[in-house]
Amino acid sequence: MELKENCGITGVYGNKKAAEIIHSALFSLQHRGQESCGIITGSGKNHSSAMGMGLVSDVFKPACMKTLRGHFGIGHVRYSTTGSSSPKNIQPFIAEYRGKTYAISHNGNLVNSTSLRRSLEKRGSIFRTSLDTEIIMHMIMMSRKESFIEKILDVLPEIKGAFSLVFFSPEGIVAAKDPWSFRPLCLGKLEEGYMVASESCAFDFAGASYIRELEPGEVLVIDGKGIKSILPEKRVRTARCIFEFIYFARPDSRVFGESVYHARKKLGENLAKEFPHTGEMVIPIPDSGSISAIGFSQKKGLPFEMGIVRNHYVGRTFIQPLQESREKSVRIKLNPIKEVIGGKDIVVIEDSIVRGTTSRMRITDLRKSGAKKIYMGVSCPPIRHPCFYGIDFPDSRQLIAGKKSVKEIEKEIGVDGLIYLSMESMLASIRLPGEEFCTACFTGEYPVPCGSQARLKKERFETGRRGKE
Ligand code: SF4
């Protein structure tokens, strides 16, 4: 599946190699955003920043890294789900206030940003970007509270939707999470100092040990006085994004405190229990279907074969301007091995189906490569609704399951049998006791209401996006 997460964020405090650690964390989080990236570091007295369009390896050359000094800082990798893909929208978003420098990195998507922006504009605010993130910064600086932390605490309850945030201030860093806990954000301990990151895989390369996931609505202040947690007085129903386990997060990460690998494997095992067809082998659509396919093959007792090989050096499909070249790059990316699948009945495991166009191409290629019967198992239920909390799903009209039944999809993509994992089994695969997840893209039940403004904003963004593709 080709889907894009909207961002990865990280922050470090109390380590003289802060820039290097943030840099390595952004490398580990690159799968969460490949359009742009940025780092700001500081010592309290001075700060330095570097950012640009492109991958972490393109933007941060050795000479550039040498300019980033200080014992704390924050970083960001971005894929735009709101705000266009443009240099002015690169994060961290940096602002000057009363002679001091502040910055913010944001993962998520607000559902009330249109009305917040309108009300700020009525009060005279002017905006440099189209980011939700800039709205948050304006609101914080306009708060009548005195200290930066008090201002953050004053403003966060006004913001609705998904936000995991890391702030940079002259005193240190502050991490914060929305009360629904839509997006992951975890805390790690470095040999010297602390770090936070969207996923725990960012800790491994940086040499940090995982401490815990931030609590819903928690604000974590990390500065020269140590580390201080501020929890909300009231808890609301949590709505952790279940899609982090299905597709987005890396399998070597823990998100929301749970191993992504274990959850993904369990999705495959549970899918096997509900799968009535059989074949001679199980083949994953790499890479995101691979772990579920292992669980599936072990449960079914069928051999696991890498019948499709992924070319890791092909760029993203959506930057190709013409449909023909987009299709070509989808095909170059995944190539079936004729010697493995030729003349065989196969079970293909996919993590999810969005528009259905890439699935159809892949099945066509498998047929051309000689597969006899092709059955497909999908390790989540049909995606029928858009996401307003920061994931790049199109609207229902473009989602294949938004307009077609499972039988019709089976025919459309050209498989001999198509089985989606049931909702109950998907939820049972994640071993977080008593936790509540957002499942709105499957059910249409949105845990935080997203009114017409959020829908309009998404439609406008999608129209703009299609124009660029
Ligand atoms: S709608 Fe789907 S993708 Fe969006 S936050 Fe909810 S579960 Fe995640």
Short mmCIF file of N, CA and C and ligand atoms in Angstrom, two decimals, residues 182-183 239-244 248 385-391 393 437-442 446-447, ligand 1:
data_model
loop_
_atom_site.label_atom_id
_atom_site.label_comp_id
_atom_site.label_asym_id
_atom_site.label_seq_id
_atom_site.Cartn_x
_atom_site.Cartn_y
_atom_site.Cartn_z
N PHE A 182 -3.80 10.19 19.98
CA PHE A 182 -3.89 9.69 18.61
C PHE A 182 -2.54 9.20 18.07
N ARG A 183 -1.52 10.04 18.28
CA ARG A 183 -0.20 9.71 17.70
C ARG A 183 0.76 9.32 18.81
N ALA A 239 -8.01 7.39 22.01
CA ALA A 239 -8.31 7.04 20.61
C ALA A 239 -6.99 6.86 19.88
N ARG A 240 -6.19 5.92 20.36
CA ARG A 240 -4.89 5.67 19.74
C ARG A 240 -5.10 5.16 18.31
N CYS A 241 -4.30 5.65 17.39
CA CYS A 241 -4.46 5.26 15.98
C CYS A 241 -4.04 3.81 15.79
N ILE A 242 -4.99 2.97 15.46
CA ILE A 242 -4.68 1.54 15.30
C ILE A 242 -3.86 1.30 14.04
N PHE A 243 -3.90 2.27 13.14
CA PHE A 243 -3.16 2.12 11.89
C PHE A 243 -1.65 2.17 12.09
N GLU A 244 -1.22 2.74 13.21
CA GLU A 244 0.22 2.71 13.51
C GLU A 244 0.70 1.26 13.55
N PHE A 248 1.94 1.97 9.67
CA PHE A 248 2.88 3.09 9.69
C PHE A 248 4.16 2.85 10.46
N HIS A 385 -13.56 5.09 5.14
CA HIS A 385 -13.74 6.50 5.51
C HIS A 385 -12.40 7.21 5.56
N PRO A 386 -12.41 8.52 5.31
CA PRO A 386 -11.13 9.26 5.37
C PRO A 386 -10.68 9.46 6.81
N CYS A 387 -9.41 9.82 6.96
CA CYS A 387 -8.86 10.13 8.28
C CYS A 387 -8.69 11.65 8.40
N PHE A 388 -9.15 12.21 9.50
CA PHE A 388 -8.99 13.65 9.74
C PHE A 388 -7.93 13.92 10.81
N TYR A 389 -7.22 12.87 11.20
CA TYR A 389 -6.27 13.02 12.31
C TYR A 389 -4.83 12.86 11.85
N GLY A 390 -4.60 13.07 10.55
CA GLY A 390 -3.21 13.16 10.12
C GLY A 390 -2.70 12.05 9.23
N ILE A 391 -3.59 11.20 8.71
CA ILE A 391 -3.12 10.17 7.78
C ILE A 391 -3.69 10.45 6.40
N PHE A 393 -5.29 9.36 3.89
CA PHE A 393 -6.29 8.60 3.13
C PHE A 393 -7.07 9.57 2.26
N PHE A 437 -8.98 2.40 20.95
CA PHE A 437 -8.32 2.82 19.73
C PHE A 437 -9.27 3.64 18.86
N CYS A 438 -8.66 4.46 18.00
CA CYS A 438 -9.43 5.07 16.93
C CYS A 438 -9.54 4.04 15.82
N THR A 439 -10.76 3.81 15.34
CA THR A 439 -10.97 2.89 14.21
C THR A 439 -11.86 3.59 13.16
N ALA A 440 -11.82 4.92 13.17
CA ALA A 440 -12.77 5.69 12.37
C ALA A 440 -12.68 5.42 10.87
N CYS A 441 -11.48 5.11 10.37
CA CYS A 441 -11.38 4.88 8.92
C CYS A 441 -12.08 3.59 8.51
N PHE A 442 -12.35 2.71 9.48
CA PHE A 442 -13.11 1.48 9.18
C PHE A 442 -14.60 1.67 9.47
N TYR A 446 -16.10 8.84 14.40
CA TYR A 446 -14.94 9.68 14.70
C TYR A 446 -14.91 10.05 16.19
N PRO A 447 -13.86 9.69 16.90
CA PRO A 447 -13.82 9.92 18.35
C PRO A 447 -13.79 11.39 18.74
S1 SF4 B 1 -9.06 7.37 11.23
FE1 SF4 B 1 -7.79 5.50 10.94
S2 SF4 B 1 -5.79 6.30 10.31
FE2 SF4 B 1 -6.92 8.03 11.19
S3 SF4 B 1 -6.33 8.11 13.34
FE3 SF4 B 1 -8.17 6.85 13.23
S4 SF4 B 1 -7.41 4.74 12.96
FE4 SF4 B 1 -5.72 6.11 12.54
#
